[in-house]
XYZ file of C-alpha atoms in Angstrom:
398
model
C 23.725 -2.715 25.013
C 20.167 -1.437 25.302
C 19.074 0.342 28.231
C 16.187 2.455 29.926
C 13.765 2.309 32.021
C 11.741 -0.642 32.970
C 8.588 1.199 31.107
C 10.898 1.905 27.786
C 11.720 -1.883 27.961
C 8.157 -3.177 28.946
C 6.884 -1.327 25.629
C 9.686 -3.045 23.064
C 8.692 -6.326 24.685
C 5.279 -5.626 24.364
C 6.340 -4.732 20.820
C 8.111 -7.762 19.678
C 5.592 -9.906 21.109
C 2.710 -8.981 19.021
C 4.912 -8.443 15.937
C 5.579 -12.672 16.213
C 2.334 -13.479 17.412
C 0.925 -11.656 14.161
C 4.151 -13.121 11.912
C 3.381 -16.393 12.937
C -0.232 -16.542 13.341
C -0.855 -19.155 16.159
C 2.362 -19.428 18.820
C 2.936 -21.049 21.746
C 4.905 -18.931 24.722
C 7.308 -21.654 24.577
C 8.104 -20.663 21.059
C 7.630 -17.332 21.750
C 10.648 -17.067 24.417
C 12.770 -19.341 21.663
C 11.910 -16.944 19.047
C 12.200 -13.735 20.774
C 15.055 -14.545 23.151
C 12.978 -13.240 26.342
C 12.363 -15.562 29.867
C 9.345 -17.269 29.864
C 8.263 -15.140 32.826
C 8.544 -11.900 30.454
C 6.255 -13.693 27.831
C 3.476 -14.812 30.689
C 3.523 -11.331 32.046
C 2.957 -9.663 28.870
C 0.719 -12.264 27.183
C -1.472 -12.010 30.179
C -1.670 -8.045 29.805
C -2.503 -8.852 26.389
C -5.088 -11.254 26.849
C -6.869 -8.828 29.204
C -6.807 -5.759 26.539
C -8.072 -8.458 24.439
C -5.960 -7.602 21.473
C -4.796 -11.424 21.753
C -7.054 -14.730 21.928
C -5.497 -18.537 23.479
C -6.485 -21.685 21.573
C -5.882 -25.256 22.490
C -4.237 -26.795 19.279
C -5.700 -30.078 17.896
C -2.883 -32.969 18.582
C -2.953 -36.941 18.894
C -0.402 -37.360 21.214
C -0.845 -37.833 24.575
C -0.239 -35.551 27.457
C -1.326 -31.688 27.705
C -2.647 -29.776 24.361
C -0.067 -26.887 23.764
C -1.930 -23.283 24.502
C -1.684 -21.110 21.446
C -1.329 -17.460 21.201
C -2.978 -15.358 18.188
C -3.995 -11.884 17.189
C -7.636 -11.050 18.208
C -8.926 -10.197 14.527
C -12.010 -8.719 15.666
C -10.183 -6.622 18.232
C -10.582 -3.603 15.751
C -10.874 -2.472 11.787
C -8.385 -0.294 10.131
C -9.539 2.001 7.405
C -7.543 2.673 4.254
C -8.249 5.085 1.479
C -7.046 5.719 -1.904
C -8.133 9.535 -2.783
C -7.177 8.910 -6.240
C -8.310 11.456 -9.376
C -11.662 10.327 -10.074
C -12.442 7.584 -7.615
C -11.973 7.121 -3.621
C -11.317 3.515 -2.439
C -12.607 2.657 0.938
C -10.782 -0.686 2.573
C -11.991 -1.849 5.714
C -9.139 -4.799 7.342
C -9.200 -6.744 10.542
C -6.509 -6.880 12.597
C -4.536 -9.408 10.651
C -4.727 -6.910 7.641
C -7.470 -9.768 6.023
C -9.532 -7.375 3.837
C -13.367 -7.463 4.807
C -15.061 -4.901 3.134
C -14.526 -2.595 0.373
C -16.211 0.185 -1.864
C -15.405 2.928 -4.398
C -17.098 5.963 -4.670
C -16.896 7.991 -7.939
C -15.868 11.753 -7.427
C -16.610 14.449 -10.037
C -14.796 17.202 -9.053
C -11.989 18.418 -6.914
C -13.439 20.778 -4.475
C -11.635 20.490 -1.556
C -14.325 21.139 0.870
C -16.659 18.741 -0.916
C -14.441 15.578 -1.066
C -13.759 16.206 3.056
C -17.446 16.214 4.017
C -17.557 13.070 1.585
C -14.540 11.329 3.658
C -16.033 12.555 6.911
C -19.159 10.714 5.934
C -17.749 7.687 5.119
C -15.250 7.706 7.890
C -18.354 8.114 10.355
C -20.140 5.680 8.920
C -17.238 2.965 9.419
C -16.982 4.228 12.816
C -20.362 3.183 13.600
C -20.285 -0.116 11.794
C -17.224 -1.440 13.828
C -18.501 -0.067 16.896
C -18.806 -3.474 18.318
C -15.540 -4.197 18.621
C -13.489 -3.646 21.679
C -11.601 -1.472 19.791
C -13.697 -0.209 17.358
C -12.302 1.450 14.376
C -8.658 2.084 15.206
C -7.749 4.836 12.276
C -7.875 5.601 9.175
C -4.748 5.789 6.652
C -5.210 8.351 2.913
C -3.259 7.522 0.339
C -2.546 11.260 -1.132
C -1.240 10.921 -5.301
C 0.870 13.990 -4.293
C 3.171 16.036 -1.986
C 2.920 15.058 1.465
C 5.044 16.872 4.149
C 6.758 15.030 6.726
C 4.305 16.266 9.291
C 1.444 14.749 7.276
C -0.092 18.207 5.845
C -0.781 18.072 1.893
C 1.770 20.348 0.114
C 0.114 19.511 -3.558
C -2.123 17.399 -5.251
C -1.601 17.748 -8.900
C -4.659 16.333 -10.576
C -7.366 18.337 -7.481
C -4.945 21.068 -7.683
C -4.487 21.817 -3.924
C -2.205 23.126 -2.141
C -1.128 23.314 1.408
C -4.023 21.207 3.165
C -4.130 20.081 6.702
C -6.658 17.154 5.614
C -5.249 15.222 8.981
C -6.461 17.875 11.379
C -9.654 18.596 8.826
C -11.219 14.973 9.602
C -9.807 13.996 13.143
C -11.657 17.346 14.503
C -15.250 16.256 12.452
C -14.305 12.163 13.038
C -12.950 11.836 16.072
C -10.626 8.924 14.767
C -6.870 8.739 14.280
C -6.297 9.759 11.003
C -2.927 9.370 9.202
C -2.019 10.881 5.741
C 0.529 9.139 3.437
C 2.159 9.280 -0.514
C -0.089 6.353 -2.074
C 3.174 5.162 -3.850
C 4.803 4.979 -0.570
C 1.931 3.040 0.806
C 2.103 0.443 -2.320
C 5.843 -0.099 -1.256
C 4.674 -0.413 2.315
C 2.206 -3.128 1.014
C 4.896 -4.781 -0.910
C 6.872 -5.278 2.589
C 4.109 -6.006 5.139
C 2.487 -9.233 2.307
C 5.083 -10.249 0.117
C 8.540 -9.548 0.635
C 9.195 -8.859 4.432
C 12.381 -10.479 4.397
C 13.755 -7.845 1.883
C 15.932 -4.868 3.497
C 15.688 -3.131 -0.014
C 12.796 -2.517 -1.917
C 11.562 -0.353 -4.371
C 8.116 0.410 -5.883
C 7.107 2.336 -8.528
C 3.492 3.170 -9.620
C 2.457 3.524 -12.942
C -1.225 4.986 -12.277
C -2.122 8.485 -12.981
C 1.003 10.023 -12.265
C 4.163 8.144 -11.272
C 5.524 7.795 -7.975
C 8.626 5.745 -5.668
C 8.589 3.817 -2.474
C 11.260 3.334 -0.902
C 11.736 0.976 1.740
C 14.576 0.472 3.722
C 15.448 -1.840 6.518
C 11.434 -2.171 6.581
C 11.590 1.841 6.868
C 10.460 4.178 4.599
C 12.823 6.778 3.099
C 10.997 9.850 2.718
C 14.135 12.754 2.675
C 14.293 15.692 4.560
C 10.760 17.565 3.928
C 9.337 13.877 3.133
C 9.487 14.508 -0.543
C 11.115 11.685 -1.647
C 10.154 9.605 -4.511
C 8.577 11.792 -6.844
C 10.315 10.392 -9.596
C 7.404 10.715 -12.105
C 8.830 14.280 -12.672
C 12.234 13.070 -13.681
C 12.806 14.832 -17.049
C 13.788 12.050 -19.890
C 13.024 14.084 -22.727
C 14.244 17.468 -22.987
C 11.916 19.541 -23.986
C 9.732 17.368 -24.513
C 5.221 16.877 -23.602
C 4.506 19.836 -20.861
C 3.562 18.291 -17.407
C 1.748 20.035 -14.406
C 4.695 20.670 -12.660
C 6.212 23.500 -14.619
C 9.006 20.959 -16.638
C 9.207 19.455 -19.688
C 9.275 15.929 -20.725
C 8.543 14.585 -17.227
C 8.979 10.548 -17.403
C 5.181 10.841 -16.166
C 3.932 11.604 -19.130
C 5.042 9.092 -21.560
C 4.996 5.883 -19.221
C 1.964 6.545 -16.453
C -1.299 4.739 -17.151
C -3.038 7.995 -17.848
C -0.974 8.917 -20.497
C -0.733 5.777 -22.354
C -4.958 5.473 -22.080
C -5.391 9.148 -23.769
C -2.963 8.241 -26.388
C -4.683 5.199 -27.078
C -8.376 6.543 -26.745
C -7.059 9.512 -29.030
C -6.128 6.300 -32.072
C -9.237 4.475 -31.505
C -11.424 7.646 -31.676
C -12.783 6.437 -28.132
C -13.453 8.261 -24.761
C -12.994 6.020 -21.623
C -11.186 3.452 -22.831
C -11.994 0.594 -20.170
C -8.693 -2.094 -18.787
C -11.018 -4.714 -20.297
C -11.260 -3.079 -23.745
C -7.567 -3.121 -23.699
C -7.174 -6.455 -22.785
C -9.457 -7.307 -25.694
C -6.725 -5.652 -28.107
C -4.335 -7.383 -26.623
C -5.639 -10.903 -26.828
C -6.536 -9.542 -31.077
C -3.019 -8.232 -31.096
C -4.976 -5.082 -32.479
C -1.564 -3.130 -34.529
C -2.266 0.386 -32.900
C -2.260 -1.023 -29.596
C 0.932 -3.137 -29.902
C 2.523 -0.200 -31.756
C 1.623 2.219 -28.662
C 2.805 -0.553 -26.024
C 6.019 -0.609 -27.906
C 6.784 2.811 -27.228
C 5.464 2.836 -23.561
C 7.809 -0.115 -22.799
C 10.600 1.568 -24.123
C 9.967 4.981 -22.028
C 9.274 3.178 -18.720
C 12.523 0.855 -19.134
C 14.518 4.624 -19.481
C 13.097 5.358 -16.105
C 13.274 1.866 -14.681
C 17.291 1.794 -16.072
C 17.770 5.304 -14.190
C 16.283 4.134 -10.606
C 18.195 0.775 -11.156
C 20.952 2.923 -11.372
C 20.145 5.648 -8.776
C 19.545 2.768 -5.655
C 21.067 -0.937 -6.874
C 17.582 -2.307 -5.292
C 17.395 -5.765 -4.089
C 13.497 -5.875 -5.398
C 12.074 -3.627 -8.069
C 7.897 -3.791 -7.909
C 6.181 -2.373 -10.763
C 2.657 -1.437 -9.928
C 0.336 -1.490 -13.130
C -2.707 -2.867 -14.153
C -1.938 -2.411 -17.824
C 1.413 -4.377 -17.720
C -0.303 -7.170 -15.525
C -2.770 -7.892 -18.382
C -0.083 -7.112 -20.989
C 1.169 -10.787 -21.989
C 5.262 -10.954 -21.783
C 5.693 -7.671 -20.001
C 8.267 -8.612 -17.821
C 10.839 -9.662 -20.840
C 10.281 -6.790 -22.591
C 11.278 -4.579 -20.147
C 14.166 -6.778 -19.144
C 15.246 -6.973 -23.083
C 15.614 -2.956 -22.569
C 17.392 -3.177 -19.476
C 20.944 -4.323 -20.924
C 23.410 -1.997 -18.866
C 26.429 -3.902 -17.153
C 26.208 -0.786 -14.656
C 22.954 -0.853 -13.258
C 22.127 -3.779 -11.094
C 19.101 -5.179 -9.541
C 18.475 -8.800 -8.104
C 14.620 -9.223 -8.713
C 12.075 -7.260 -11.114
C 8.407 -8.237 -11.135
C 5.221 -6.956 -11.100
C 2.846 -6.247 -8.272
C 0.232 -8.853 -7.239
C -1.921 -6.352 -5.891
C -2.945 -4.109 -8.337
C -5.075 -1.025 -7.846
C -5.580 -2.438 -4.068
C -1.678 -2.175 -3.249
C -2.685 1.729 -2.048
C -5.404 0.981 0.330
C -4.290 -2.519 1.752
C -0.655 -0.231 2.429
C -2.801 1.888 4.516
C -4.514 -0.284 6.440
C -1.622 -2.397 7.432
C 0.269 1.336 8.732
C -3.346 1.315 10.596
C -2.984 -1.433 12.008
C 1.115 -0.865 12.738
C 0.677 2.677 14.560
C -2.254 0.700 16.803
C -0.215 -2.135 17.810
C 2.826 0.351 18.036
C 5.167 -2.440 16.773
C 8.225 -1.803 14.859
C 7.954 -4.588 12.193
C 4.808 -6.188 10.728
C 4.553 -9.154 8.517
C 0.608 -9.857 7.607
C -0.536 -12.810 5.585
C -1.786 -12.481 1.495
C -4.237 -15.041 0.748
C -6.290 -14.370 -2.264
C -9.569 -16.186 -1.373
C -9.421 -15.225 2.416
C -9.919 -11.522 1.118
C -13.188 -9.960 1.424
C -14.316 -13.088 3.684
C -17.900 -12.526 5.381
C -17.945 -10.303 7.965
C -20.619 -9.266 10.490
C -20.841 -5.792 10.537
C -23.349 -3.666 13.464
C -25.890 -1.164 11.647
């Protein structure tokens, strides 16, 4: 039986609440008290608070029958923005979200070198200059969320970045003290997994996703939670060794999974046959569609190497859903078979494999929706994914 004081109790009511209100999108208090299992005096106390703090907003739904139009409760969108980043190795990707984790605005800005010092003063511009823009909103910009492809600590601090080469950075308590705005500092592949959760597959108490970018790196959800291990270094499974002694990586090891099946290494492989630097997705795509030989030869090869990793994390956690998070094998036609065709163990187990919807955006729209979870201070969140809602218009103050 739960217990505490009437505070404690107030706050996982308040918690619940919103968590439906958001799950459903428009809900009466009738429903509400069904749903939720609290009195209807609980729900008019608390949706009243909420309505005040205007973080919710009451409609009168549309109905032909006669008698009273049911009053329906739904998330204040413009309440406040969330801010998600993806610091990746050459590019930063700047996400701004409502409240209802709808995607509004968006920009990438190209970075050409890893100076620590120079890539904060760029995030504390940008940061600043979202801050202002949203600064009509009751809440205004309600934090930011940086998707780190590295180490991050349990306490948020940066313990290394391979491809910038830091080590041991505070960048939480670098741009709250020059922002003034919540600022929250995450693994980018355990943001992707978070995405996977919050749009797609909150029903799942067992998901895994693995991104194929430039490096390789595991989320792991479970029971909506992410499992991070004891220093939060969990999921680092680009560095899993699959051939011994095999292509040096940047951690110290040898034949690191990372560097035959990530993005980056199958691009410099690829750019190194064609005789071309900066070998574009769409380029690709075009040898694809030709069914160019040195291109189907190399995707051969990088199937089989990712389906030895896949087989070992199959093996490792007996996930309910695996997500693979690539842009290469969502334009690559049949990917999905041929990495099932290499997955033939009677051992290793997995109920559904697919790949992500998302994309490249899977980081950032992760790290607005923990945003917008730490502001609302629920427990679970379940946002919407609609396609051509994304990047709807949006009024923004100069």
């Amino acid at each position: 039986m739960l217990t505490g004081d009437a505070s404690y109790i107030k706050k996982i009511n308040r918690s619940i609440i919103i968590s439906k209100i958001i799950e459903h999108g428009m809900i009466s208090r009738a429903d509400l008290a069904k749903i939720t299992g609290l009195n209807k005096a609980t729900i008019s106390v608390q949706a009243a608070e909420l309505l005040a703090e205007e973080l919710i907003l009451e409609t009168h739904q549309e109905h032909k029958n006669l008698g009273r139009r049911p009053i329906m409760l739904s998330i204040n969108q413009q309440a406040g923005y969330s801010l998600g980043i993806d610091l990746d190795k050459r590019v930063i990707t700047f996400t701004l979200s409502d409240l209802s984790g709808t995607t509004v605005d968006t920009q990438s800005i190209g970075i050409e070198a890893s100076d620590y010092t120079l890539i904060v003063k760029l995030l504390v511009e940008q940061i600043t200059h979202y801050k202002k823009r949203c600064s009509h909103a009751p809440y205004g910009l309600i934090g930011a969320v940086i998707g780190i492809h590295g180490i991050v600590n349990n306490d948020e601090s940066i313990y290394f970045v391979p491809h910038h080469r830091w080590h041991n950075k505070n960048l939480k308590a670098d741009l709250q003290n020059e922002t003034g705005i919540n600022i929250y500092i995450e693994n980018n592949a355990n943001l992707c997994s978070f995405a996977e959760i919050v749009y797609k597959h909150a029903q799942s108490e067992n998901l895994l996703s693995v991104s194929l970018y430039s490096g390789i790196g595991l989320g792991i959800m479970v029971n909506s939670k992410l499992l991070k291990g004891c220093d939060g270094y969990a999921g680092e499974i680009g560095h899993m060794i699959i051939v011994p002694d095999g292509l040096p990586c940047r951690c110290g090891n040898l034949g690191c999974w990372e560097q035959y099946a990530s993005e980056l290494s199958f691009i410099k492989q690829l750019s190194k046959r064609h005789n071309k630097e900066n070998v574009t997705y769409d380029e690709i795509n075009h040898w694809f569609v030709k069914k160019d030989p040195v291109t189907s030869e190399l995707m051969k090869d990088y199937i089989k190497f990712l389906s030895y990793g896949l087989n070992n994390i199959i093996n490792l956690y007996n996930p309910e859903i695996l997500v693979i998070n690539s842009e290469l094998l969502r334009l690559y036609p049949n990917a999905l078979d041929e990495i099932k065709a290499h997955l033939t163990s009677t051992v290793g187990q997995y109920r559904k494999l697919q790949i992500s919807e998302f994309g490249k955006n899977a980081c950032s729209m992760g790290a607005c929706a923990l945003a917008i979870k730490n502001f609302l201070e629920v427990n679970e969140l379940s946002l919407s994914f609609d396609e051509s809602e994304r990047k709807k218009s949006f009024t923004l103050s100069n």
